[in-house]
Short mmCIF file of C-alpha atoms in Angstrom, two decimals:
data_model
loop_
_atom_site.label_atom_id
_atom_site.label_comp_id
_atom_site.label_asym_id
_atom_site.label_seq_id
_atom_site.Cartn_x
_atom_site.Cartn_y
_atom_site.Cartn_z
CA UNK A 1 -10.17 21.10 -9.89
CA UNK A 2 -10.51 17.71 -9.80
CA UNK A 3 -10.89 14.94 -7.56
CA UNK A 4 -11.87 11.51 -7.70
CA UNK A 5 -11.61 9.55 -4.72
CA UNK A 6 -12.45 5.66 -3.56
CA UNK A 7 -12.18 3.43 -1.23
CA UNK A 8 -10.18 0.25 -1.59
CA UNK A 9 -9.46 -3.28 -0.22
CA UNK A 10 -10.06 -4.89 3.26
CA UNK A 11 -9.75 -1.57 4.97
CA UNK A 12 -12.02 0.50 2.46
CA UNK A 13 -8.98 3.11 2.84
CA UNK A 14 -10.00 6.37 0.47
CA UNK A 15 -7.15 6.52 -2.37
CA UNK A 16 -7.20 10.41 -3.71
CA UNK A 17 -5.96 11.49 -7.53
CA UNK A 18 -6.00 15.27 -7.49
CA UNK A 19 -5.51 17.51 -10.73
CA UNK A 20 -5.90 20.95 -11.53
CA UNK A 21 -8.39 19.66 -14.54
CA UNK A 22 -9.13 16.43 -16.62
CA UNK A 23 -6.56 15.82 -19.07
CA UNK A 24 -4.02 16.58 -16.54
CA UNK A 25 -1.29 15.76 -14.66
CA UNK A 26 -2.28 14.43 -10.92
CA UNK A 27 -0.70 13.76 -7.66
CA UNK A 28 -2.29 10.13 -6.28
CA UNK A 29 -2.70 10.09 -2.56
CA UNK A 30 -2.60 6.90 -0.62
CA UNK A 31 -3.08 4.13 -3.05
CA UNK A 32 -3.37 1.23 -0.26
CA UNK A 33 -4.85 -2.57 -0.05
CA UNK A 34 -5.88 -3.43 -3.41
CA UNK A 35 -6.01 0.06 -4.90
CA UNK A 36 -3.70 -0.21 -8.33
CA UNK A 37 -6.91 -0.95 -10.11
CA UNK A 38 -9.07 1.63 -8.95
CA UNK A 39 -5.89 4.00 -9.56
CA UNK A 40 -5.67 2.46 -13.42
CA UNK A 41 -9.69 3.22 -13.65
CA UNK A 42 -9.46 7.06 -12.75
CA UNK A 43 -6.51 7.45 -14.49
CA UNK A 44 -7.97 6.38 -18.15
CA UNK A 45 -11.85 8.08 -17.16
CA UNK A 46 -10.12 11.09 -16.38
CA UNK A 47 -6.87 10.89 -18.82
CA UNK A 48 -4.56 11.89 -16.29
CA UNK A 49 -0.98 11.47 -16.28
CA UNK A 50 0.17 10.64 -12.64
CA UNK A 51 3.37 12.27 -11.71
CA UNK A 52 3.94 11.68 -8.10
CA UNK A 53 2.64 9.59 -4.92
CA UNK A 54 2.07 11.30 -1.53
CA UNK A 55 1.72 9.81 1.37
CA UNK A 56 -0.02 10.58 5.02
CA UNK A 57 1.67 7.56 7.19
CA UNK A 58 2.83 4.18 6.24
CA UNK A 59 0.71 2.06 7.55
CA UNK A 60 -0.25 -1.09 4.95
CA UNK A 61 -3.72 -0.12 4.67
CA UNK A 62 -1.71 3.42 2.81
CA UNK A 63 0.98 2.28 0.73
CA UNK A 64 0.32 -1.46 0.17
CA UNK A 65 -0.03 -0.62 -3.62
CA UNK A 66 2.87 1.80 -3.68
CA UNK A 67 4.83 -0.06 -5.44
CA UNK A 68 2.87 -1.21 -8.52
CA UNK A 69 1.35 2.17 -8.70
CA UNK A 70 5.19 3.77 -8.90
CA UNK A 71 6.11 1.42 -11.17
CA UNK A 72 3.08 1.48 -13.26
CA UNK A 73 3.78 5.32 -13.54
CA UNK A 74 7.50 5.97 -13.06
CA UNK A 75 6.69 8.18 -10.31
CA UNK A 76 8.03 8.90 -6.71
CA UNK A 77 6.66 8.62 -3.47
CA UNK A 78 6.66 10.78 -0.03
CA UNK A 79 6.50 10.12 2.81
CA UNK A 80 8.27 11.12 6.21
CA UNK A 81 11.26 9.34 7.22
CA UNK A 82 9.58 8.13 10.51
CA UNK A 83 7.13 5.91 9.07
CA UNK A 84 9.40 4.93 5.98
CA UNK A 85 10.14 1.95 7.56
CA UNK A 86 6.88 0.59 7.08
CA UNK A 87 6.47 -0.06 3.62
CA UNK A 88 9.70 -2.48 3.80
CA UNK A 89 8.16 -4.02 7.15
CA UNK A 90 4.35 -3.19 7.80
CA UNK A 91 4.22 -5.65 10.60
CA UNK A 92 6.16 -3.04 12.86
CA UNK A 93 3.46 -0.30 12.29
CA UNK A 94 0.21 -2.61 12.79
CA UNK A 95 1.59 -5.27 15.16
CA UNK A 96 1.76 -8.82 13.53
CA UNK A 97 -1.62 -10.32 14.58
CA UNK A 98 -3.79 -7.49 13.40
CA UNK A 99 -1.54 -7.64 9.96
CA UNK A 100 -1.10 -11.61 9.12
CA UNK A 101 -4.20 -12.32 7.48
CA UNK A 102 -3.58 -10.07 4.54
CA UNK A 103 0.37 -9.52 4.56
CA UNK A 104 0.85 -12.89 2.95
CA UNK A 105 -1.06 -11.95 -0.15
CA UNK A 106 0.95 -8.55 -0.26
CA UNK A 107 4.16 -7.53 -2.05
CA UNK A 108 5.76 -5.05 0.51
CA UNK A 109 8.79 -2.45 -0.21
CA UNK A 110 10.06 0.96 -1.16
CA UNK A 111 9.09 2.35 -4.91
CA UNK A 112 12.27 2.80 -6.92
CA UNK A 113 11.92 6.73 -5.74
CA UNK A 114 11.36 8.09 -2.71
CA UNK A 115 11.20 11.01 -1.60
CA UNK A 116 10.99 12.61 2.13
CA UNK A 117 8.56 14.82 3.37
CA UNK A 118 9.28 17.61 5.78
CA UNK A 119 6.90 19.54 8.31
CA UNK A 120 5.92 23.09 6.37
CA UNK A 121 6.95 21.91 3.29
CA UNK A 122 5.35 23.22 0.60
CA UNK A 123 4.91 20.34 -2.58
CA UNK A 124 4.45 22.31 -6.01
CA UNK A 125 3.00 19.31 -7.98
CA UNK A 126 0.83 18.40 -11.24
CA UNK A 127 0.01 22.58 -11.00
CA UNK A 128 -1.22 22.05 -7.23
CA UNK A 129 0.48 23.40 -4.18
CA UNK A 130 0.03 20.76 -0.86
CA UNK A 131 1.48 22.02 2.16
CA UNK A 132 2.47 19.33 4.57
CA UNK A 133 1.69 19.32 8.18
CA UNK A 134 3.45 16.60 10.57
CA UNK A 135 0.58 15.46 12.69
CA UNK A 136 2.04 12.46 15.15
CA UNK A 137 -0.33 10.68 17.28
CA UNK A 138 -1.87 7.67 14.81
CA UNK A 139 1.78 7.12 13.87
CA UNK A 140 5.20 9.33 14.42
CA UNK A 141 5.56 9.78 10.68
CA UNK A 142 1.81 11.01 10.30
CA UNK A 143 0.93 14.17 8.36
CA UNK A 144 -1.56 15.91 6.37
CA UNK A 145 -1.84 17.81 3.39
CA UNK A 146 -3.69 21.13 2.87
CA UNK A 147 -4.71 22.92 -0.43
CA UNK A 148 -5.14 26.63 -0.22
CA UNK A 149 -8.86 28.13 -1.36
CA UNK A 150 -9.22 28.52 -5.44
CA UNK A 151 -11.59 29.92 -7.70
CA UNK A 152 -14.07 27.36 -7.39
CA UNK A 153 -13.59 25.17 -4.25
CA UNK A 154 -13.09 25.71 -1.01
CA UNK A 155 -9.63 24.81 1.31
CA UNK A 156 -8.90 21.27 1.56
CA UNK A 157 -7.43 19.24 3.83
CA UNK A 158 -6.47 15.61 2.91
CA UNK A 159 -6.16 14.31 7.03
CA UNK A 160 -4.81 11.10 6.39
CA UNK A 161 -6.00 8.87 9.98
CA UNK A 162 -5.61 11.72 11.96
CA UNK A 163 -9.44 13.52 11.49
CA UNK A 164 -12.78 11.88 10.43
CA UNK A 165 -16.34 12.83 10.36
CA UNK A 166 -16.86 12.33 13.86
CA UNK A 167 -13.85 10.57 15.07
CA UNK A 168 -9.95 10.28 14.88
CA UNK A 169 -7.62 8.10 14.41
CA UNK A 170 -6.77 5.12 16.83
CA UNK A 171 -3.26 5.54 18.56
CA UNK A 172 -3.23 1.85 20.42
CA UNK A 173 -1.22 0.43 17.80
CA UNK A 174 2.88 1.03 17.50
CA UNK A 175 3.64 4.37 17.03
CA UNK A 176 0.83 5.80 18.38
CA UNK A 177 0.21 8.32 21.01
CA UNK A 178 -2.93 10.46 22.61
CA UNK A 179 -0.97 13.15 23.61
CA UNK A 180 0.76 13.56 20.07
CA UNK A 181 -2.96 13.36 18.40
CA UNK A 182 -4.64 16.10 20.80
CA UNK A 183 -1.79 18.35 20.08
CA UNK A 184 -1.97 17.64 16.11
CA UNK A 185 -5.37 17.85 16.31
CA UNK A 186 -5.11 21.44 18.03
CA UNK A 187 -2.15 22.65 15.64
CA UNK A 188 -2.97 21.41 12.17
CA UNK A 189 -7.54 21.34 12.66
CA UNK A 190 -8.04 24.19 15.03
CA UNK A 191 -6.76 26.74 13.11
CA UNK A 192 -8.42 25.86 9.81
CA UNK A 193 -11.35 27.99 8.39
CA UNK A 194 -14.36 26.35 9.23
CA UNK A 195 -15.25 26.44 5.11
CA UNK A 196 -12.29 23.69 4.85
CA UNK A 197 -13.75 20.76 3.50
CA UNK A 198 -11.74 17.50 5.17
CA UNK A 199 -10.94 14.52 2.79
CA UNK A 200 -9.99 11.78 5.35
CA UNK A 201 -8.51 8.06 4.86
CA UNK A 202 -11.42 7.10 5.66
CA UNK A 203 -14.85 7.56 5.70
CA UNK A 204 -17.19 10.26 4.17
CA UNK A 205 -15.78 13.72 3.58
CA UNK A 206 -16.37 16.28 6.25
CA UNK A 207 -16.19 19.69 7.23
CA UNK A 208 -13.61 21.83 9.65
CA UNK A 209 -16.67 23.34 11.01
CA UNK A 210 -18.88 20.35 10.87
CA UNK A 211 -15.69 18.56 13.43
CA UNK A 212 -15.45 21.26 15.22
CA UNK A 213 -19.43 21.64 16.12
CA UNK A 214 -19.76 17.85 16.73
CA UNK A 215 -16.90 15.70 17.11
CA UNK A 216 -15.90 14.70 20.40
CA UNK A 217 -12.19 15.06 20.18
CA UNK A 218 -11.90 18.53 18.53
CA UNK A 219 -14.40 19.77 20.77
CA UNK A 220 -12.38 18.81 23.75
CA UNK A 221 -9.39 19.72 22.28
CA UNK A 222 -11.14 23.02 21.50
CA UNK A 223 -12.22 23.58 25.16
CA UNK A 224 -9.01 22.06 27.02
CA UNK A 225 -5.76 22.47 24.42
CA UNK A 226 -3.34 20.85 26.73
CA UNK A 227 -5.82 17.85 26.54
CA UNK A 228 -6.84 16.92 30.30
CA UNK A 229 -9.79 14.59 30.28
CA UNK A 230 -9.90 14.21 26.54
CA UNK A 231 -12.96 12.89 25.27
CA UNK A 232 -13.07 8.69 24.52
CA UNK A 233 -15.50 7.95 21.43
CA UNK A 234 -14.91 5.09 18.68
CA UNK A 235 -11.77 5.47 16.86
CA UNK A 236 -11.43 4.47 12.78
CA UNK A 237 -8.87 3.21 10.66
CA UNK A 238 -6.05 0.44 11.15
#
């Protein structure tokens, strides 16, 4: 298996390309803000032939480099049809002061293809199988993609903004909702093996178990599912 991961532009937003092997073909996850040259990097290191984009909401700081990346490629993209309206008009998901500064150096719009994704789907791509997991709360069209166990690695979970190493994602921008993240935190994260290593937008990698043990909100989650008195920590991501 193979993974090679970064983090790119103003919102150091981790872009995923995940193959069975080198050499192969690979599924790209999130390309955002300034990512089509990272993407272009991994792709000749690891001589892999991109064959689809996959998406975990559609905020700018996630698909801003959909489109050259698509194009580059000839590939689709997913995402679910309630944040497809962002990548045509990101200032509707961020709010138009937090997204001025960098939306006039950006190129925004749908990839020729696109394709929609669909709670319990299961995406046979590139040799991989990603199930898909709608996880509202940092936006409505939010979800996450899990890997099953292999030979040699462990689960995965690729959580988009909805879990970090220590934190969540913020739900105070349009879209968002605390009630919707506490209950995708406590139906797509609290039933996960605690071996399941988390690959989140952003931020270092984590652990199901390492979350659970530590972080505020899947701890109170854990204790309280319907989410009374939730935890407040620092939140990450746009």
């Amino acid at each position: 298996m193979l993974i090679a991961g970064f983090p790119a532009g103003a919102w150091g937003t981790n872009c995923y390309l995940v193959a069975p092997a080198a050499g192969e073909e690979c599924v790209i996850i999130d390309p955002g803000h300034q990512a089509a040259d990272g993407v272009a990097e991994a792709v000749r290191k690891h001589r892999l032939k991109p064959i689809a984009v996959v998406l975990t909401h559609g905020h700018i700081d996630h698909v801003a480099s959909v489109v050259p990346v698509c194009g580059a490629h000839d590939v689709p993209a997913w995402i679910h049809p309630d944040d497809r309206y962002m990548m045509s008009d990101p200032e509707k998901g961020i709010g138009r002061s937090i997204g001025m500064p960098l939306l006039g150096e950006l190129t925004v719009g749908e990839p020729d293809d696109v394709k929609e994704l669909a709670d319990g789907a299961k995406l046979e791509l590139a040799g991989l199988e990603l199930s898909v997991a709608h996880a509202p709360g940092h936006t409505k069209g939010s979800v996450a993609f899990g890997m099953p166990e292999a030979a040699d690695i462990p689960p995965i979970l690729f959580s988009g903004d909805l879990l970090f190493a220590g934190s969540i994602g913020r739900t105070d921008l349009p879209g968002g909702d605390m009630a919707e993240m506490l209950d995708s935190l406590a139906r797509v994260c609290l039933p996960l093996d605690d071996s399941t290593v988390v690959l989140s937008g952003h931020g270092p990698q984590t652990t199901i178990g390492q979350e659970r043990s530590t972080n505020p909100y899947l701890r109170q989650v854990a204790a309280d599912p319907q989410g009374h008195g939730a935890a407040e920590a620092p939140r990450r991501g746009m």
